[in-house]
Amino acid sequence: FFFWLTMTKHHAISNSLQSTTMPPLRSFLLLLTLISLSIAPAHSQQRNYNHDGGLWGEVKRAANTIATPVEKVAHERYDKLSDRGKFVAGAAFGFGASRFAVCTTVNTVKTVGAAYIAFEALEYAGILKEARSTKEGDAIMAKTRDYLLRTADGIRCDIRTNLNPNAVKERIDRNMKRDKPGTTGFGTGAFLGFVL
């Protein structure tokens, strides 16, 4: 009975969703996602183009200066662990990384949605029209747009590079050959982090 009730409810919801139009925010986010993951800008075809511009590049540079010494110490201590310790350390790291990824994704979607609504309200109130009506406002808007586009391009490029299925498979195979207990622990912890 419960299964039938669930399926009936799911069918009713899917029929009602098909008959309604998609809200503008969801349409905007879907379009933004499709564009960012599928289309590479013309300048990215150049081999020497740097995708680390904008805020994303600054964040990556700051993170690398902090992470490099920490990573060195962590590798030294990790290599001294037994196989069981490597499994537990991998599981803890996988669980933490997956929880961080889920929370970050949810907060990013919330922030983008709030920013979209805020900018729509500013546009409706006429504040953005006033900013575009002067040459200085045009220059500020152009710089802001370029900065945001460089940031989005850096994120897009890193996502396409790091989440490429072939690259993920090669990374897993390489790590399984090098450190099977830690990689298995990481996968187990990540699975539990996504499920719980």
Coordinates of N, CA and C in Angstrom, one line a residue:
F1 N 0.8 -1.2 0.0 CA 0.0 0.0 0.0 C 0.9 1.3 0.0
F2 N 1.9 1.3 0.8 CA 2.8 2.4 0.9 C 3.5 2.7 -0.4
F3 N 3.9 1.6 -1.1 CA 4.6 1.8 -2.4 C 3.6 2.4 -3.4
W4 N 2.3 1.9 -3.4 CA 1.3 2.4 -4.3 C 1.0 3.9 -4.1
L5 N 0.9 4.2 -2.8 CA 0.7 5.6 -2.4 C 1.8 6.5 -2.8
T6 N 3.1 6.0 -2.7 CA 4.2 6.8 -3.1 C 4.2 7.0 -4.6
M7 N 4.0 5.9 -5.3 CA 4.0 6.0 -6.8 C 2.9 6.9 -7.3
T8 N 1.7 6.9 -6.7 CA 0.6 7.7 -7.1 C 0.9 9.2 -6.8
K9 N 1.5 9.5 -5.7 CA 1.9 10.8 -5.3 C 3.0 11.3 -6.3
H10 N 4.0 10.5 -6.6 CA 5.0 10.9 -7.5 C 4.5 11.2 -8.9
H11 N 3.5 10.3 -9.3 CA 2.9 10.5 -10.7 C 2.1 11.8 -10.7
A12 N 1.4 12.1 -9.6 CA 0.6 13.4 -9.6 C 1.6 14.6 -9.6
I13 N 2.6 14.5 -8.8 CA 3.6 15.6 -8.8 C 4.3 15.8 -10.1
S14 N 4.7 14.7 -10.8 CA 5.3 14.8 -12.1 C 4.4 15.4 -13.1
N15 N 3.1 15.0 -13.1 CA 2.1 15.6 -14.0 C 1.9 17.1 -13.8
S16 N 1.9 17.5 -12.5 CA 1.7 18.9 -12.2 C 2.9 19.7 -12.6
L17 N 4.1 19.1 -12.4 CA 5.3 19.8 -12.8 C 5.4 20.0 -14.3
Q18 N 4.9 19.0 -15.1 CA 4.9 19.1 -16.5 C 4.0 20.2 -17.0
S19 N 2.9 20.4 -16.3 CA 1.9 21.4 -16.8 C 2.3 22.8 -16.4
T20 N 3.2 23.0 -15.5 CA 3.6 24.3 -15.1 C 4.8 24.8 -15.8
T21 N 5.1 26.1 -15.9 CA 6.3 26.6 -16.5 C 7.4 26.6 -15.5
M22 N 8.6 26.6 -15.9 CA 9.8 26.6 -15.0 C 10.0 28.1 -14.5
P23 N 10.2 28.2 -13.2 CA 10.4 29.6 -12.7 C 11.6 30.2 -13.3
P24 N 11.7 31.5 -13.3 CA 12.8 32.2 -14.0 C 14.2 31.9 -13.3
L25 N 14.2 31.8 -12.0 CA 15.5 31.5 -11.3 C 16.0 30.1 -11.7
R26 N 15.1 29.1 -11.7 CA 15.5 27.8 -12.0 C 16.0 27.7 -13.5
S27 N 15.3 28.4 -14.4 CA 15.7 28.5 -15.8 C 17.1 29.2 -15.9
F28 N 17.3 30.2 -15.2 CA 18.6 30.9 -15.2 C 19.7 30.0 -14.7
L29 N 19.5 29.3 -13.6 CA 20.5 28.4 -13.1 C 20.8 27.3 -14.0
L30 N 19.7 26.7 -14.6 CA 19.9 25.7 -15.6 C 20.7 26.1 -16.8
L31 N 20.4 27.3 -17.3 CA 21.1 27.9 -18.4 C 22.6 28.1 -18.1
L32 N 22.8 28.7 -16.9 CA 24.1 29.0 -16.5 C 25.0 27.7 -16.3
T33 N 24.4 26.7 -15.8 CA 25.1 25.4 -15.6 C 25.4 24.8 -17.0
L34 N 24.4 24.8 -17.9 CA 24.7 24.2 -19.2 C 25.8 25.0 -20.0
I35 N 25.7 26.3 -19.9 CA 26.8 27.1 -20.6 C 28.1 26.9 -20.0
S36 N 28.2 26.9 -18.6 CA 29.5 26.8 -18.0 C 30.1 25.4 -18.2
L37 N 29.4 24.4 -18.4 CA 29.9 23.1 -18.5 C 30.1 22.6 -19.9
S38 N 29.5 23.3 -20.9 CA 29.5 22.8 -22.2 C 30.3 23.6 -23.2
I39 N 30.3 24.9 -23.0 CA 30.9 25.8 -24.1 C 32.2 26.3 -23.6
A40 N 33.3 26.1 -24.3 CA 34.6 26.7 -24.0 C 34.7 28.0 -24.8
P41 N 35.2 29.0 -24.2 CA 35.3 30.3 -24.9 C 36.5 30.1 -25.9
A42 N 36.4 31.0 -26.9 CA 37.4 30.9 -28.0 C 38.8 31.1 -27.5
H43 N 39.0 32.0 -26.6 CA 40.4 32.2 -26.1 C 40.9 31.0 -25.3
S44 N 40.1 30.1 -24.9 CA 40.6 29.0 -24.1 C 41.2 27.9 -25.0
Q45 N 41.0 28.1 -26.3 CA 41.6 27.1 -27.2 C 43.1 27.4 -27.3
Q46 N 43.6 28.6 -26.9 CA 45.0 28.9 -26.9 C 45.7 28.1 -25.8
R47 N 46.9 27.6 -26.1 CA 47.5 26.7 -25.1 C 48.1 27.5 -23.9
N48 N 48.4 28.8 -24.1 CA 49.0 29.5 -23.1 C 48.0 30.4 -22.3
Y49 N 46.8 30.2 -22.5 CA 45.8 31.0 -21.8 C 45.7 30.6 -20.4
N50 N 45.7 31.6 -19.4 CA 45.6 31.3 -18.0 C 44.1 31.4 -17.6
H51 N 43.6 30.3 -17.1 CA 42.2 30.3 -16.6 C 42.0 30.8 -15.2
D52 N 43.1 31.1 -14.5 CA 43.0 31.4 -13.1 C 42.9 32.9 -12.9
G53 N 42.0 33.6 -13.6 CA 41.8 35.0 -13.4 C 40.6 35.2 -12.4
G54 N 40.4 36.4 -12.0 CA 39.3 36.7 -11.2 C 39.4 36.1 -9.7
L55 N 38.3 36.1 -9.1 CA 38.3 35.6 -7.7 C 38.8 34.2 -7.5
W56 N 38.5 33.3 -8.4 CA 38.8 31.9 -8.4 C 40.4 31.8 -8.4
G57 N 41.0 32.5 -9.2 CA 42.5 32.4 -9.2 C 43.1 32.9 -7.9
E58 N 42.6 34.0 -7.4 CA 43.1 34.5 -6.1 C 42.9 33.5 -5.0
V59 N 41.7 32.9 -5.0 CA 41.4 31.9 -3.9 C 42.4 30.7 -4.1
K60 N 42.6 30.2 -5.3 CA 43.5 29.1 -5.5 C 44.9 29.4 -5.1
R61 N 45.4 30.6 -5.4 CA 46.8 31.0 -5.0 C 46.9 31.1 -3.5
A62 N 45.9 31.7 -2.8 CA 45.9 31.7 -1.4 C 45.9 30.3 -0.7
A63 N 45.0 29.5 -1.3 CA 44.9 28.1 -0.8 C 46.2 27.3 -1.0
N64 N 46.9 27.5 -2.1 CA 48.1 26.8 -2.3 C 49.2 27.2 -1.4
T65 N 49.3 28.5 -1.0 CA 50.3 28.9 -0.1 C 50.1 28.4 1.3
I66 N 48.8 28.1 1.6 CA 48.5 27.6 2.9 C 48.6 26.0 2.9
A67 N 48.2 25.4 1.8 CA 48.1 24.0 1.8 C 49.4 23.3 1.5
T68 N 50.3 23.9 0.9 CA 51.6 23.2 0.5 C 52.3 22.7 1.8
P69 N 52.6 23.6 2.8 CA 53.3 23.1 3.9 C 52.5 22.1 4.7
V70 N 51.2 22.3 4.8 CA 50.3 21.3 5.5 C 50.3 20.0 4.8
E71 N 50.3 20.0 3.5 CA 50.3 18.8 2.7 C 51.5 18.0 2.9
K72 N 52.7 18.7 3.0 CA 54.0 18.0 3.2 C 54.0 17.3 4.6
V73 N 53.6 17.9 5.6 CA 53.5 17.3 7.0 C 52.5 16.2 7.0
A74 N 51.4 16.3 6.4 CA 50.3 15.3 6.3 C 50.9 14.0 5.6
H75 N 51.6 14.2 4.5 CA 52.1 13.1 3.8 C 53.1 12.3 4.6
E76 N 54.0 13.0 5.3 CA 55.0 12.4 6.2 C 54.3 11.6 7.2
R77 N 53.3 12.1 7.9 CA 52.6 11.3 8.9 C 51.8 10.2 8.4
Y78 N 51.2 10.4 7.2 CA 50.3 9.4 6.6 C 51.1 8.2 6.2
D79 N 52.3 8.4 5.7 CA 53.2 7.3 5.2 C 53.6 6.4 6.4
K80 N 53.6 6.9 7.6 CA 54.0 6.2 8.8 C 52.9 5.3 9.3
L81 N 51.6 5.5 8.8 CA 50.5 4.7 9.3 C 50.5 3.3 8.8
S82 N 49.8 2.4 9.6 CA 49.6 1.0 9.1 C 48.5 1.0 8.1
D83 N 48.2 -0.1 7.5 CA 47.1 -0.2 6.5 C 45.8 0.2 7.1
R84 N 45.5 -0.3 8.3 CA 44.3 0.0 9.0 C 44.2 1.5 9.3
G85 N 45.3 2.1 9.7 CA 45.3 3.5 10.0 C 45.1 4.3 8.7
K86 N 45.7 3.8 7.6 CA 45.4 4.5 6.3 C 44.0 4.4 5.9
F87 N 43.4 3.3 6.1 CA 41.9 3.1 5.8 C 41.1 4.1 6.6
V88 N 41.3 4.2 7.9 CA 40.6 5.0 8.8 C 40.8 6.5 8.4
A89 N 42.1 6.9 8.1 CA 42.4 8.2 7.8 C 41.7 8.6 6.4
G90 N 41.7 7.7 5.5 CA 41.1 7.9 4.2 C 39.6 8.0 4.3
A91 N 39.0 7.2 5.2 CA 37.5 7.2 5.4 C 37.1 8.6 6.1
A92 N 37.9 9.0 7.1 CA 37.6 10.3 7.7 C 37.7 11.4 6.7
F93 N 38.8 11.4 5.9 CA 39.0 12.5 4.9 C 37.9 12.4 3.9
G94 N 37.5 11.2 3.4 CA 36.4 11.1 2.4 C 35.1 11.6 2.9
F95 N 34.8 11.2 4.2 CA 33.6 11.7 4.8 C 33.5 13.2 4.9
G96 N 34.6 13.8 5.4 CA 34.7 15.2 5.5 C 34.6 15.9 4.2
A97 N 35.3 15.4 3.2 CA 35.3 16.0 1.9 C 33.9 16.0 1.2
S98 N 33.2 14.9 1.4 CA 31.9 14.8 0.8 C 30.9 15.7 1.5
R99 N 31.0 15.7 2.8 CA 30.1 16.6 3.5 C 30.4 18.1 3.1
F100 N 31.7 18.4 3.0 CA 32.0 19.8 2.6 C 31.5 20.1 1.2
A101 N 31.6 19.1 0.3 CA 31.2 19.3 -1.1 C 29.7 19.5 -1.1
V102 N 28.9 18.8 -0.4 CA 27.5 18.9 -0.3 C 27.1 20.2 0.2
C103 N 27.6 20.6 1.4 CA 27.3 21.9 2.0 C 27.7 23.1 1.1
T104 N 28.9 23.0 0.5 CA 29.3 24.1 -0.3 C 28.4 24.2 -1.5
T105 N 28.0 23.1 -2.1 CA 27.1 23.2 -3.3 C 25.8 23.8 -2.9
V106 N 25.2 23.4 -1.8 CA 23.9 23.9 -1.4 C 24.0 25.4 -1.1
N107 N 25.1 25.8 -0.4 CA 25.3 27.2 -0.1 C 25.5 28.1 -1.3
T108 N 26.2 27.5 -2.3 CA 26.5 28.2 -3.6 C 25.2 28.5 -4.3
V109 N 24.3 27.4 -4.4 CA 23.1 27.6 -5.1 C 22.2 28.7 -4.3
K110 N 22.2 28.6 -3.0 CA 21.5 29.6 -2.3 C 22.0 31.0 -2.5
T111 N 23.3 31.2 -2.5 CA 23.9 32.5 -2.7 C 23.6 33.0 -4.1
V112 N 23.8 32.2 -5.1 CA 23.5 32.6 -6.5 C 22.0 33.0 -6.6
G113 N 21.1 32.2 -6.0 CA 19.7 32.6 -6.1 C 19.4 33.9 -5.4
A114 N 20.0 34.1 -4.2 CA 19.8 35.4 -3.5 C 20.4 36.5 -4.3
A115 N 21.6 36.3 -4.9 CA 22.2 37.4 -5.7 C 21.3 37.7 -6.9
Y116 N 20.8 36.7 -7.6 CA 19.9 36.9 -8.7 C 18.6 37.7 -8.3
I117 N 18.0 37.3 -7.2 CA 16.9 38.0 -6.8 C 17.2 39.5 -6.4
A118 N 18.4 39.7 -5.7 CA 18.8 41.0 -5.3 C 19.0 41.9 -6.6
F119 N 19.7 41.3 -7.6 CA 19.9 42.1 -8.8 C 18.7 42.4 -9.6
E120 N 17.7 41.5 -9.6 CA 16.4 41.7 -10.2 C 15.7 42.8 -9.5
A121 N 15.8 42.9 -8.2 CA 15.1 43.9 -7.4 C 15.8 45.3 -7.7
L122 N 17.1 45.3 -7.8 CA 17.8 46.5 -8.1 C 17.5 47.0 -9.5
E123 N 17.4 46.1 -10.4 CA 17.0 46.4 -11.8 C 15.6 47.0 -11.8
Y124 N 14.7 46.3 -11.1 CA 13.3 46.8 -11.1 C 13.2 48.2 -10.4
A125 N 14.0 48.4 -9.4 CA 13.9 49.7 -8.7 C 14.6 50.8 -9.6
G126 N 15.3 50.4 -10.6 CA 16.0 51.4 -11.5 C 17.4 51.8 -11.0
I127 N 17.9 51.2 -10.0 CA 19.2 51.5 -9.5 C 20.3 51.1 -10.5
L128 N 20.2 50.0 -11.1 CA 21.2 49.5 -12.1 C 21.1 50.3 -13.4
K129 N 19.9 50.8 -13.7 CA 19.8 51.7 -14.9 C 20.5 53.0 -14.7
E130 N 20.5 53.5 -13.5 CA 21.2 54.7 -13.1 C 22.7 54.5 -13.2
A131 N 23.1 53.3 -12.7 CA 24.6 53.0 -12.8 C 25.1 52.9 -14.2
R132 N 24.2 52.4 -15.1 CA 24.6 52.2 -16.5 C 24.5 53.5 -17.3
S133 N 23.9 54.6 -16.7 CA 23.6 55.8 -17.5 C 24.8 56.7 -17.6
T134 N 25.9 56.5 -16.8 CA 27.1 57.3 -16.8 C 28.2 56.5 -17.4
K135 N 29.2 57.2 -17.9 CA 30.4 56.6 -18.4 C 31.2 55.8 -17.3
E136 N 31.3 56.5 -16.1 CA 31.9 55.8 -15.0 C 31.2 54.5 -14.6
G137 N 29.9 54.6 -14.6 CA 29.1 53.4 -14.3 C 29.3 52.3 -15.3
D138 N 29.3 52.7 -16.6 CA 29.6 51.7 -17.6 C 30.9 51.0 -17.4
A139 N 32.0 51.8 -17.1 CA 33.3 51.3 -16.9 C 33.3 50.3 -15.7
I140 N 32.6 50.7 -14.6 CA 32.6 49.8 -13.4 C 31.8 48.5 -13.7
M141 N 30.7 48.7 -14.5 CA 29.9 47.5 -14.8 C 30.7 46.6 -15.7
A142 N 31.5 47.1 -16.7 CA 32.3 46.3 -17.6 C 33.4 45.6 -16.8
K143 N 34.1 46.3 -15.9 CA 35.1 45.7 -15.1 C 34.6 44.6 -14.2
T144 N 33.4 44.8 -13.6 CA 32.7 43.8 -12.8 C 32.4 42.6 -13.6
R145 N 31.8 42.8 -14.8 CA 31.4 41.8 -15.7 C 32.6 40.9 -16.1
D146 N 33.7 41.6 -16.5 CA 34.9 40.9 -16.8 C 35.5 40.0 -15.7
Y147 N 35.5 40.6 -14.5 CA 36.0 39.9 -13.3 C 35.2 38.7 -13.0
L148 N 33.8 38.8 -13.1 CA 33.0 37.7 -12.8 C 33.1 36.6 -13.9
L149 N 33.3 37.1 -15.2 CA 33.4 36.1 -16.2 C 34.8 35.4 -16.1
R150 N 35.8 36.0 -15.7 CA 37.1 35.4 -15.5 C 37.0 34.4 -14.3
T151 N 36.3 34.7 -13.3 CA 36.1 33.8 -12.2 C 35.3 32.6 -12.6
A152 N 34.2 32.8 -13.3 CA 33.3 31.7 -13.8 C 34.1 30.8 -14.8
D153 N 35.0 31.4 -15.6 CA 35.8 30.6 -16.5 C 36.8 29.8 -15.8
G154 N 37.4 30.3 -14.7 CA 38.3 29.5 -14.0 C 37.6 28.3 -13.3
I155 N 36.5 28.5 -12.7 CA 35.7 27.5 -12.1 C 35.3 26.4 -13.1
R156 N 34.8 26.9 -14.2 CA 34.4 26.0 -15.3 C 35.5 25.1 -15.8
C157 N 36.7 25.7 -16.0 CA 37.8 25.0 -16.5 C 38.3 24.0 -15.5
D158 N 38.3 24.3 -14.2 CA 38.7 23.3 -13.2 C 37.7 22.2 -13.1
I159 N 36.4 22.5 -13.2 CA 35.4 21.5 -13.1 C 35.6 20.5 -14.3
R160 N 35.7 21.0 -15.5 CA 35.9 20.2 -16.6 C 37.2 19.4 -16.6
T161 N 38.2 19.9 -16.0 CA 39.5 19.2 -15.9 C 39.4 18.1 -14.9
N162 N 38.9 18.5 -13.7 CA 39.0 17.6 -12.5 C 37.9 16.6 -12.5
L163 N 36.7 16.9 -13.1 CA 35.6 15.9 -13.0 C 35.4 15.2 -14.3
N164 N 36.4 15.3 -15.2 CA 36.3 14.5 -16.5 C 36.3 13.0 -16.1
P165 N 35.3 12.2 -16.6 CA 35.3 10.8 -16.1 C 36.6 10.0 -16.4
N166 N 37.2 10.3 -17.5 CA 38.5 9.6 -17.8 C 39.6 10.0 -16.8
A167 N 39.6 11.3 -16.4 CA 40.6 11.7 -15.5 C 40.3 11.1 -14.1
V168 N 39.1 11.1 -13.7 CA 38.7 10.5 -12.4 C 39.1 9.0 -12.4
K169 N 38.8 8.3 -13.4 CA 39.1 6.9 -13.5 C 40.6 6.7 -13.4
E170 N 41.4 7.5 -14.1 CA 42.9 7.3 -14.1 C 43.4 7.7 -12.7
R171 N 42.8 8.7 -12.0 CA 43.2 9.1 -10.7 C 43.0 8.0 -9.7
I172 N 41.8 7.3 -9.8 CA 41.4 6.2 -8.9 C 42.4 5.0 -9.1
D173 N 42.6 4.7 -10.4 CA 43.5 3.6 -10.7 C 44.9 3.8 -10.2
R174 N 45.4 5.0 -10.4 CA 46.7 5.3 -10.0 C 46.8 5.3 -8.4
N175 N 45.8 5.8 -7.8 CA 45.9 5.8 -6.3 C 45.6 4.4 -5.7
M176 N 44.8 3.6 -6.4 CA 44.6 2.2 -5.9 C 45.9 1.4 -6.1
K177 N 46.7 1.6 -7.1 CA 48.0 1.0 -7.2 C 49.0 1.5 -6.1
R178 N 49.0 2.7 -5.9 CA 49.9 3.3 -4.9 C 49.5 3.1 -3.5
D179 N 48.2 3.3 -3.2 CA 47.7 3.2 -1.8 C 46.3 2.7 -1.7
K180 N 46.2 1.3 -1.8 CA 44.9 0.7 -1.8 C 44.1 0.9 -0.5
P181 N 44.6 0.8 0.7 CA 43.8 1.0 1.9 C 43.3 2.4 2.0
G182 N 44.1 3.4 1.8 CA 43.7 4.8 1.9 C 42.6 5.2 0.9
T183 N 42.8 4.7 -0.4 CA 41.8 5.0 -1.4 C 40.5 4.3 -1.2
T184 N 40.6 3.0 -0.7 CA 39.3 2.3 -0.4 C 38.6 3.0 0.8
G185 N 39.4 3.5 1.8 CA 38.8 4.2 2.9 C 38.2 5.5 2.5
F186 N 38.9 6.2 1.6 CA 38.3 7.5 1.1 C 37.0 7.2 0.4
G187 N 36.9 6.2 -0.5 CA 35.7 5.9 -1.2 C 34.6 5.6 -0.2
T188 N 34.9 4.8 0.8 CA 33.9 4.4 1.8 C 33.4 5.6 2.6
G189 N 34.3 6.4 3.0 CA 33.9 7.6 3.7 C 33.1 8.6 2.9
A190 N 33.5 8.8 1.6 CA 32.8 9.7 0.7 C 31.4 9.1 0.5
F191 N 31.2 7.8 0.3 CA 29.9 7.2 0.2 C 29.0 7.5 1.4
L192 N 29.6 7.2 2.6 CA 28.8 7.5 3.8 C 28.5 9.0 4.0
G193 N 29.4 9.8 3.6 CA 29.1 11.3 3.7 C 28.0 11.7 2.8
F194 N 27.9 11.1 1.6 CA 26.8 11.5 0.7 C 25.5 10.9 1.1
V195 N 25.6 9.7 1.7 CA 24.3 9.0 2.1 C 23.7 9.6 3.4
L196 N 24.6 9.9 4.3 CA 24.1 10.4 5.6 C 23.8 11.9 5.6

